[in-house]
Short mmCIF file of C-alpha atoms and ligand atoms in Angstrom, two decimals:
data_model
loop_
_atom_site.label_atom_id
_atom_site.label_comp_id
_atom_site.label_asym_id
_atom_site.label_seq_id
_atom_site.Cartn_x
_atom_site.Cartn_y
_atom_site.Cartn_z
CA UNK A 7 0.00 0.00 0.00
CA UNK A 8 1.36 3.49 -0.81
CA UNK A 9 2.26 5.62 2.09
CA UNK A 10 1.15 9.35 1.13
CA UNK A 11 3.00 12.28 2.47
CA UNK A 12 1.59 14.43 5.29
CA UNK A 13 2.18 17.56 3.00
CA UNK A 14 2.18 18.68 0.01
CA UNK A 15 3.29 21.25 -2.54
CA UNK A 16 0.03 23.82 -3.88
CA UNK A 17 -0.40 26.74 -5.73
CA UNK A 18 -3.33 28.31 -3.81
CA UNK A 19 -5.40 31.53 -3.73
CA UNK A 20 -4.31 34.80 -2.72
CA UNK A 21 -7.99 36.29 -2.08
CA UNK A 22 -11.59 35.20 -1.52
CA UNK A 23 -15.00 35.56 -2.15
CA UNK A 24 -15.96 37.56 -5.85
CA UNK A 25 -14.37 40.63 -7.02
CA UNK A 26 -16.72 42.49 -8.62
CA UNK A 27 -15.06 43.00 -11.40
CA UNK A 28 -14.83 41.62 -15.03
CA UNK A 29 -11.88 42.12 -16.63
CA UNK A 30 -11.35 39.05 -18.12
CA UNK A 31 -9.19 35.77 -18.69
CA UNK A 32 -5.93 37.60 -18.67
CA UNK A 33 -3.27 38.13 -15.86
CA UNK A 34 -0.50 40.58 -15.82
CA UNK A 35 1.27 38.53 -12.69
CA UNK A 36 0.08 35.22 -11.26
CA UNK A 37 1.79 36.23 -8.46
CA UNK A 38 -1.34 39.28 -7.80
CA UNK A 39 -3.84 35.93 -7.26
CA UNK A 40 -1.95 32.99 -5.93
CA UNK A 41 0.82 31.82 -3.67
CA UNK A 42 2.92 29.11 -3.46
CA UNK A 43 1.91 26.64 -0.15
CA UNK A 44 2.79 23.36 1.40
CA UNK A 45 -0.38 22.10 3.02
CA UNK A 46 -1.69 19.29 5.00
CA UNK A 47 -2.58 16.05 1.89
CA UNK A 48 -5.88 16.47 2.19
CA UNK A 49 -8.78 13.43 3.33
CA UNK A 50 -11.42 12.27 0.89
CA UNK A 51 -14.91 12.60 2.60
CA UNK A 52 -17.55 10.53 1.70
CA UNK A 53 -18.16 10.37 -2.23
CA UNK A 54 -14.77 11.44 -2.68
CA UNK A 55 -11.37 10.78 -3.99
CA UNK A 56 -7.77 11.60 -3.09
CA UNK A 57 -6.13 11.82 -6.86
CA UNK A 58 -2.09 12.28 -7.00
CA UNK A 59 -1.83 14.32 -9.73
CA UNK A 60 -0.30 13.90 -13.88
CA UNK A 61 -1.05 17.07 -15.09
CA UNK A 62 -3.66 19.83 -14.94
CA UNK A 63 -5.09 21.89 -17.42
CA UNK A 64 -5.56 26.24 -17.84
CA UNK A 65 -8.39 27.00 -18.72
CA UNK A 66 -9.96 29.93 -19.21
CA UNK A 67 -12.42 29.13 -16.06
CA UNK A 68 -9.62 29.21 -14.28
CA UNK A 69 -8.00 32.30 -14.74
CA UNK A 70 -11.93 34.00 -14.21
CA UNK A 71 -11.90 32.06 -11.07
CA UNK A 72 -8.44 33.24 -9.25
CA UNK A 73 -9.57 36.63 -10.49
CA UNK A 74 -12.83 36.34 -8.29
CA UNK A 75 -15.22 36.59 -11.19
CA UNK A 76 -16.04 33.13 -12.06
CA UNK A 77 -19.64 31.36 -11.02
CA UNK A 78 -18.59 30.11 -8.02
CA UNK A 79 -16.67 31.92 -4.83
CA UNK A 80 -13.11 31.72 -4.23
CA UNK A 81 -12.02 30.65 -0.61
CA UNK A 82 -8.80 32.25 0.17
CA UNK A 83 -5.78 29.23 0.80
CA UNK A 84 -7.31 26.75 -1.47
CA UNK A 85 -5.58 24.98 -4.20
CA UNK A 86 -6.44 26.52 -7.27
CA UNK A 87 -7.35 24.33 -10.45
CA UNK A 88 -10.65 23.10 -11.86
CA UNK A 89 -9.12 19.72 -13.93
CA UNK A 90 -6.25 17.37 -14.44
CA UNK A 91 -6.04 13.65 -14.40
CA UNK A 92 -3.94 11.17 -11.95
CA UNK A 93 -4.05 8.18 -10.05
CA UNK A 94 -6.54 7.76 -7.30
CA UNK A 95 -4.55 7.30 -4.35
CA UNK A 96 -7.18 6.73 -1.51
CA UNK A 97 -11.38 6.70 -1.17
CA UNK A 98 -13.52 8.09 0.85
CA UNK A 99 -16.95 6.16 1.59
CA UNK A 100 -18.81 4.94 -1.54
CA UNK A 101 -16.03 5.90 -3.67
CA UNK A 102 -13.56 2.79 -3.44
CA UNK A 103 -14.27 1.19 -6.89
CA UNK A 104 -11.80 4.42 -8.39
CA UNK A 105 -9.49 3.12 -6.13
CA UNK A 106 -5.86 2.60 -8.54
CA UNK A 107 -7.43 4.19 -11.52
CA UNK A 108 -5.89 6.82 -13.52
CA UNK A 109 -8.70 9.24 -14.07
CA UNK A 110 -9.41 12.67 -15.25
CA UNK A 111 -11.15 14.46 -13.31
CA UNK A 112 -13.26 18.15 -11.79
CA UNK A 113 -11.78 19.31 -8.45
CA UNK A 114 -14.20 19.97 -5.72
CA UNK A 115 -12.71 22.20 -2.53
CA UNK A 116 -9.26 21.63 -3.20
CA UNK A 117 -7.56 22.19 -7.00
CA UNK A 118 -5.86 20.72 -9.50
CA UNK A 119 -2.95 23.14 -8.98
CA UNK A 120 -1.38 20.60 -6.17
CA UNK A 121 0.32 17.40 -6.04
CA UNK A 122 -3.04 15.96 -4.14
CA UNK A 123 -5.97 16.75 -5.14
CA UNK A 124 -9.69 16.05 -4.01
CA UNK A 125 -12.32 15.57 -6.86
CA UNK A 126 -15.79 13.69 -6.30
CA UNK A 127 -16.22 10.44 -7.33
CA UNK A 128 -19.26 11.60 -9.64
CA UNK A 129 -16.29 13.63 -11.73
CA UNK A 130 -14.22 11.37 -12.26
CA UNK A 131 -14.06 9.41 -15.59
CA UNK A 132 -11.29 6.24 -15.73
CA UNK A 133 -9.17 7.10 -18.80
CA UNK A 134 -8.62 4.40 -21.62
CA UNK A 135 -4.46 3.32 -21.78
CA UNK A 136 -4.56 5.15 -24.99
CA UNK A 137 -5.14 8.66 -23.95
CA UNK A 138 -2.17 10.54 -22.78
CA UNK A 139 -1.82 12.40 -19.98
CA UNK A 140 -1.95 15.50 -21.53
CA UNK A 141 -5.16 14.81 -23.27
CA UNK A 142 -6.76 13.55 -20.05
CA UNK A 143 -5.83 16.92 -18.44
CA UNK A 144 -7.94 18.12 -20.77
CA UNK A 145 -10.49 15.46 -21.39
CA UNK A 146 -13.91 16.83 -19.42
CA UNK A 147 -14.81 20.66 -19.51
CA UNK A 148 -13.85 22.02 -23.18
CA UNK A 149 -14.57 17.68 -24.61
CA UNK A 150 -18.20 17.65 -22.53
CA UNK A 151 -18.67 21.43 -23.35
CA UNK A 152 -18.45 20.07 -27.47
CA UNK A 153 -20.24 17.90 -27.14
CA UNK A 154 -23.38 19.22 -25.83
CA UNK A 155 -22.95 22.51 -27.75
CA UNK A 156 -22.67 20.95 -30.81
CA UNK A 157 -25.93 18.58 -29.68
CA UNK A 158 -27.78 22.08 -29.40
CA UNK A 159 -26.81 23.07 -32.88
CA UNK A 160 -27.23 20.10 -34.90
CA UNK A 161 -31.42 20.24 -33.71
CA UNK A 162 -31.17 23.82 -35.04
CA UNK A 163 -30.19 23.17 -38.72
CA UNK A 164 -27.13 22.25 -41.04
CA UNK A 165 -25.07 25.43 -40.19
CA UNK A 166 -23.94 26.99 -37.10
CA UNK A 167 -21.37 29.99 -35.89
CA UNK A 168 -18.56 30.16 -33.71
CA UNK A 169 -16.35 32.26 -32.77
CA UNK A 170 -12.86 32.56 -30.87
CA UNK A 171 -12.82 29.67 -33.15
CA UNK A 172 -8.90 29.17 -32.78
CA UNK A 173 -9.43 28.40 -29.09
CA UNK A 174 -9.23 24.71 -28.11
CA UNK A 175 -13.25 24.72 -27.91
CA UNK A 176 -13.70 26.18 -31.27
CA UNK A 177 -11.28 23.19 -32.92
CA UNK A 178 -13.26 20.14 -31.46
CA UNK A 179 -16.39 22.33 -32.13
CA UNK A 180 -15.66 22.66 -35.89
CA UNK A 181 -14.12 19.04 -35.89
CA UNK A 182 -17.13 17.57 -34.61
CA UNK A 183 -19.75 19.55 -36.86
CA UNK A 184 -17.83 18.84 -40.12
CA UNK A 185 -17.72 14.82 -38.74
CA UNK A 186 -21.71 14.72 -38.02
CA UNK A 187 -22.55 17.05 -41.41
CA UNK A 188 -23.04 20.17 -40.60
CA UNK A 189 -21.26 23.34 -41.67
CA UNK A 190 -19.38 25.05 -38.73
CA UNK A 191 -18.62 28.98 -39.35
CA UNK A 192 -16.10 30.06 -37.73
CA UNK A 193 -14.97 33.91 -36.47
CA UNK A 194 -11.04 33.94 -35.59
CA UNK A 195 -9.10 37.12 -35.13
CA UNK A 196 -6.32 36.20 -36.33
CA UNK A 197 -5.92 35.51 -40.71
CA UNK A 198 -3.18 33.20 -40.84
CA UNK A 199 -5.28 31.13 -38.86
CA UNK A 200 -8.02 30.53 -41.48
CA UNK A 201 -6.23 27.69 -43.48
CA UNK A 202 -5.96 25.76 -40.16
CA UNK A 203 -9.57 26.17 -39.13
CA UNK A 204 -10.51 24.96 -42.67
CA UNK A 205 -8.41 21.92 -42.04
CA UNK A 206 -10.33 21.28 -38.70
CA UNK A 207 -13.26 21.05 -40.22
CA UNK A 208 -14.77 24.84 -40.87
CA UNK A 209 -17.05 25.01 -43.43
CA UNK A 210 -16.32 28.83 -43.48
CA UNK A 211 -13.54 31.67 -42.06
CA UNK A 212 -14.88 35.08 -41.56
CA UNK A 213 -11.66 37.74 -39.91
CA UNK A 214 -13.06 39.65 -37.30
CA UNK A 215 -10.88 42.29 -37.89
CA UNK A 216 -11.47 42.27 -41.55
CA UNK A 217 -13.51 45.72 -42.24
CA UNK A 218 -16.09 44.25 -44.26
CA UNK A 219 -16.78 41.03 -41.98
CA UNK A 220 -20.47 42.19 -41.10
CA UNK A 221 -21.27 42.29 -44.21
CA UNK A 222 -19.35 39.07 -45.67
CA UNK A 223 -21.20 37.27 -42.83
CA UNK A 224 -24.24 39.11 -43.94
CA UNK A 225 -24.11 36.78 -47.15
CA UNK A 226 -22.86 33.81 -45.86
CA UNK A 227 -25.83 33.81 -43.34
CA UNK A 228 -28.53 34.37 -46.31
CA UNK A 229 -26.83 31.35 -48.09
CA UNK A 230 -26.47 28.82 -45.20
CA UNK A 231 -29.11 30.21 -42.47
CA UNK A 232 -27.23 29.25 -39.41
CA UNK A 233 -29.47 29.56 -36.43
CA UNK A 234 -27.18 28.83 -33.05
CA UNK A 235 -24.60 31.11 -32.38
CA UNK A 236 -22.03 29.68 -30.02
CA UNK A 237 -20.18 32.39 -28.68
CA UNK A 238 -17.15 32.62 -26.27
CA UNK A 239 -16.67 36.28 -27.54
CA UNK A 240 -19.88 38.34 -26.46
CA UNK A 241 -18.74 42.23 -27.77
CA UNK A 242 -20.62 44.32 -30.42
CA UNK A 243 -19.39 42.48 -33.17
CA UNK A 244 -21.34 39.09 -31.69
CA UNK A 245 -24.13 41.27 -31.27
CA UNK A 246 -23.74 42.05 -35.30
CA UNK A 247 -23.48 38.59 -36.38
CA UNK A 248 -26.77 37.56 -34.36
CA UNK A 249 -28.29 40.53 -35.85
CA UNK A 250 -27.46 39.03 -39.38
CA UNK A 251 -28.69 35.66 -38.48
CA UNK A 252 -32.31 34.52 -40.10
CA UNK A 253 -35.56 34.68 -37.76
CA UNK A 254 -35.34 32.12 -34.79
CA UNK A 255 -31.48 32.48 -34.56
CA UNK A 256 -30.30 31.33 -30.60
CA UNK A 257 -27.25 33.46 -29.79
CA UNK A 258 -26.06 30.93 -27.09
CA UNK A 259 -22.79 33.15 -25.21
CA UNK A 260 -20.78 30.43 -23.07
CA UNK A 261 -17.81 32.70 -22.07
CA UNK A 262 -16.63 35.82 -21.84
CA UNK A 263 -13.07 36.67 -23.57
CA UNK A 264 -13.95 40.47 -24.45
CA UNK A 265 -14.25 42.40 -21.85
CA UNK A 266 -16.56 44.74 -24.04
CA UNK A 267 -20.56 44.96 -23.04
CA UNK A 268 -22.37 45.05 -25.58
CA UNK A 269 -25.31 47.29 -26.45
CA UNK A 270 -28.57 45.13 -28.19
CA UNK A 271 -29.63 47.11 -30.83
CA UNK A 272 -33.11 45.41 -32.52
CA UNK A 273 -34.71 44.67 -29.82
CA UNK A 274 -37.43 43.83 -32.83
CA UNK A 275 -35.46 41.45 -33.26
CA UNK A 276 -36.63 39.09 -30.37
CA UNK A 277 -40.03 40.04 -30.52
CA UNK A 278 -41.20 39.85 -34.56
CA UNK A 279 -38.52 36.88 -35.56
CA UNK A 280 -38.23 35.02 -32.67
CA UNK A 281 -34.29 35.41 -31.97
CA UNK A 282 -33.16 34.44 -28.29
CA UNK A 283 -30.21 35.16 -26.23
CA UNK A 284 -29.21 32.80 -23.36
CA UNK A 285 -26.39 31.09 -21.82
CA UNK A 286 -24.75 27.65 -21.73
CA UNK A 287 -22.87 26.00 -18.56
CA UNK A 288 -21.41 23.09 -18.64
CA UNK A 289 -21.88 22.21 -14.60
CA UNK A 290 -25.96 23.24 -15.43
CA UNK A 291 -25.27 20.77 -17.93
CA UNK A 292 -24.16 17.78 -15.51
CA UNK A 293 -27.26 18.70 -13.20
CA UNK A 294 -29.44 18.73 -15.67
CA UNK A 295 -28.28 15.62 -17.34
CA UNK A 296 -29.32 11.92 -17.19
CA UNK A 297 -26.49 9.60 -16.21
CA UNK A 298 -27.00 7.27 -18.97
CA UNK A 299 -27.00 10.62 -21.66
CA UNK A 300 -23.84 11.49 -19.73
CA UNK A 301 -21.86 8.15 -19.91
CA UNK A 302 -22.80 7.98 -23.63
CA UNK A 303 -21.12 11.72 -24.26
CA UNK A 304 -18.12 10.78 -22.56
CA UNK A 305 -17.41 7.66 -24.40
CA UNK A 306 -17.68 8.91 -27.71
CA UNK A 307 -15.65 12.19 -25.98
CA UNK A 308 -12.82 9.09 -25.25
CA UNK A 309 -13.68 7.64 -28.44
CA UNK A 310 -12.78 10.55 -30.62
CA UNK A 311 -9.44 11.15 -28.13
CA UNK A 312 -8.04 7.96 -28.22
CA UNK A 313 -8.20 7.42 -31.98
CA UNK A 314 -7.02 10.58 -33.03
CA UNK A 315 -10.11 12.52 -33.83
CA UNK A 316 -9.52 15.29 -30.96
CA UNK A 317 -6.12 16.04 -29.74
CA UNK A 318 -5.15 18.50 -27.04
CA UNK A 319 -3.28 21.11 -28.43
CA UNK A 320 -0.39 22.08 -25.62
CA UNK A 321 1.47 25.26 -26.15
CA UNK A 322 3.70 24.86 -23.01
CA UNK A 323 4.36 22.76 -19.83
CA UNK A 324 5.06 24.11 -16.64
CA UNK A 325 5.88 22.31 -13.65
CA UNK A 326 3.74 23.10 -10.05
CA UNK A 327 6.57 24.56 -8.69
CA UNK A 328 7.89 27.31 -11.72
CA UNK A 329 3.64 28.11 -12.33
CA UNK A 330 3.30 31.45 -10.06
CA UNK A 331 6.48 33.27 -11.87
CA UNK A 332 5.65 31.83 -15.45
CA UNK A 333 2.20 31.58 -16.15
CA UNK A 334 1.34 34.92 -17.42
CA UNK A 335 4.05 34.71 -19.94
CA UNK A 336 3.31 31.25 -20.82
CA UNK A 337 -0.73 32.21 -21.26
CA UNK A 338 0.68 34.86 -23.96
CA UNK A 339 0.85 31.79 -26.33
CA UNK A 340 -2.55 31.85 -28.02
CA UNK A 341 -1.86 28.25 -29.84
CA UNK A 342 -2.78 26.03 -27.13
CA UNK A 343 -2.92 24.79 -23.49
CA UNK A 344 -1.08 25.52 -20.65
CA UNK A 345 -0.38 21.89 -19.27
CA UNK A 346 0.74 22.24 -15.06
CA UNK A 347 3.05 18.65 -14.40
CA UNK A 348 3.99 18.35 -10.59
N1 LIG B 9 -19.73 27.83 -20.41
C1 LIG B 9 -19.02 26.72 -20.27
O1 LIG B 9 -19.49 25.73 -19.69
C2 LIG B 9 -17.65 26.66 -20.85
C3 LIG B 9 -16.95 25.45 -20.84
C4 LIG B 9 -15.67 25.42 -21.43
C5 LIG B 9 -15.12 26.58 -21.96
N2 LIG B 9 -15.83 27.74 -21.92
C6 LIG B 9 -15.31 28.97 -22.50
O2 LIG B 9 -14.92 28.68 -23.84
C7 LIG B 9 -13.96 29.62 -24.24
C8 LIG B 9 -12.80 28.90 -24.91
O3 LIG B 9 -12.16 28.06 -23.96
P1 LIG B 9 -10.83 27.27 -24.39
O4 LIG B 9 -10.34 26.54 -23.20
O5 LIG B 9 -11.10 26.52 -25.62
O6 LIG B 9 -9.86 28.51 -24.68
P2 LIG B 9 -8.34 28.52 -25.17
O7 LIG B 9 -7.99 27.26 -25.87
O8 LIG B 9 -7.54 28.95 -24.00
O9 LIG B 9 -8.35 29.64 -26.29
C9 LIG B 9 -8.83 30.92 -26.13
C10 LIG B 9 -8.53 31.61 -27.46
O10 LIG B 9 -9.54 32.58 -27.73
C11 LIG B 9 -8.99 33.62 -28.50
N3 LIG B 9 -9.35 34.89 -27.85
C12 LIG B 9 -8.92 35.37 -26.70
N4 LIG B 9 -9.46 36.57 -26.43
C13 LIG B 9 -10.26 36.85 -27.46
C14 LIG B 9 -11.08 37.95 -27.76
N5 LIG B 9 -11.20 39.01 -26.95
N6 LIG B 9 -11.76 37.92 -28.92
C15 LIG B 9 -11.65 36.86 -29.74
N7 LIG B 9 -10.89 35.78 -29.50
C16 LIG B 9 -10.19 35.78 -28.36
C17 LIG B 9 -7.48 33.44 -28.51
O11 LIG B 9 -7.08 32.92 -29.76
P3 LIG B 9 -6.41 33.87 -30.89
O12 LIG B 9 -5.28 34.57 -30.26
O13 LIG B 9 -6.05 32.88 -31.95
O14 LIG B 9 -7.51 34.80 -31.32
C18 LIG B 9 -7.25 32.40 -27.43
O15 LIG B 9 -6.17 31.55 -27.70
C19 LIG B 9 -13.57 30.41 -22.99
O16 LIG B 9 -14.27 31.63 -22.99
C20 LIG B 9 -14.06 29.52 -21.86
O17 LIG B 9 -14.34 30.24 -20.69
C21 LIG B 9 -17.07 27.79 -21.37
#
């Protein structure tokens, strides 16, 4: 049996509670929202796990979450990190069948930023030999997020938009569409990414920055009548395209990268054509979710991992113990994942 440590190394939170703010997914210095810690290993409680970590992802979530303006509260001194993957290294009550497995898996209470970390049984998935760690760091918020997304659009038509299209997201997003049929359109704001978003699967490439993009998308909406907008953007230009979009359009905003509010300007718009504007979540998602819908998504998520369908892009490790002085330089990189190794 494997005798753990008392403590262990963590990157935790410098403040707690919600800001107030919302600035954004960026950082100047880690060091303004976490410290480094050595803390007691913590105990699994009933329904949990203790999980000795492989790697942990940076997501997005994360950096809104150690900023204090995230869906959830921060509690000051707790290991920050919402997902990784690792071996489970002891059960609490109810939980002992993980026992041994190499799983990825959703923090609860104490992150993924750690060498120990505790995750609830219920978010845990037991990864197949063929997924790497790196792709099992990554293998439950942006894969389930796809997934049910993508469900959403397909029930709306043959077309669909998305922007930030470069981000991890947007790839399996446009991967997945093109694989089931439909005709992803993607917004990126950067142009020598268009080739690559065409090879992962984009039907269509619109520049944001391009002068004339309203009015490009104008035309491309008239042809292919997308009517789900899946937006990670949310400024005035996502506020254009829905505009553009043909009567019953769904502008469906699941994150927040500008920090831009946007003004609605046809309010018409929702009453004579029957637009909508609402949000996704992915943890509304998993309440609102039968098991048996859920354990289907996330073997077709491992499916379309382990044979090569879905990769994690990774644009740069960093070990636990160099994260606080590097990982606002290392988020910089806008071609893939931060990936945390202990
Ligand atoms: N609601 C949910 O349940 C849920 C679940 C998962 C993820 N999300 C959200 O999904 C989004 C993507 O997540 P991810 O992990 O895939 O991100 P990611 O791989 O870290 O990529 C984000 C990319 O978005 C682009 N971007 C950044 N700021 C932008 C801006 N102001 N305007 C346009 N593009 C911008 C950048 O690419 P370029 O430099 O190439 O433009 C950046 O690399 C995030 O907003 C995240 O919070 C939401």
């Amino acid at each position: 049996m494997t005798t753990l440590p008392q403590t262990m190394f963590a990157t935790v939170l410098l403040h707690g509670g919600y800001s107030g703010e919302a600035t954004g997914p960026y950082i100047e210095s880690a060091g303004d929202w976490l410290a480094e810690a050595e803390l007691p290993v913590p105990e699994p409680g009933p329904g949990q796990v203790l999980v000795k970590l492989r790697a942990a992802s940076v997501n997005p979530s994360d950096i809104h979450f150690i900023k204090g303006e995230y869906g959830q509260p921060r509690v000051k001194g707790a290991p920050a990190g919402f997902e990784g993957c690792g071996d489970v290294v002891a059960t609490g009550q109810g939980a002992e069948a993980l026992k041994g497995q190499r799983v990825a898996f959703i923090t609860a209470g104490s992150g993924a930023w750690a060498e120990y970390v505790l995750a609830p049984a219920m978010m845990c998935i037991p990864l197949r030999p063929e997924i790497s760690d790196e792709d099992g760091a990554a293998q439950i918020v942006n894969p389930l997020t796809a997934m049910a997304m993508v469900d959403i659009a397909r029930n709306a038509g043959d077309a669909f938009v998305v922007s930030a299209a470069t981000s991890q997201l947007g790839k399996l997003m446009c991967g997945l569409g093109r694989d089931l049929g439909l005709k992803p359109i993607a917004l990126v704001r950067r142009g020598e990414t268009v080739e690559m978003l065409k090879d992962h699967g984009a039907a269509e490439v619109l520049v944001t920055t391009d002068p004339i993009i309203a009015d490009k998308f104008a035309k491309i909406s008239q042809s292919l009548k997308p009517r789900v907008f899946l937006d990670a953007v949310a400024d005035q230009l996502s506020e254009q395209v829905f505009c553009a979009m043909p009567n019953q359009a769904r502008w469906i905003c699941y994150g927040k990268l500008s920090a831009e509010l946007p003004k609605l300007t046809q309010m018409g718009q929702l009453i004579f054509m029957g637009k909508q504007i609402e949000g996704f979540w992915l943890t509304n998602w998993v309440t609102s979710t039968p098991p048996q819908d859920q354990a289907r998504v996330v073997a077709e998520v491992q499916a379309r991992f382990a044979d090569g369908r879905w990769k994690t892009d990774v644009s740069e490790h960093l070990a636990l113990r160099d994260l606080v002085p590097n990982l606002a330089e290392a988020l910089k990189k806008s071609d893939g994942k931060v990936i945390i190794t202990p």
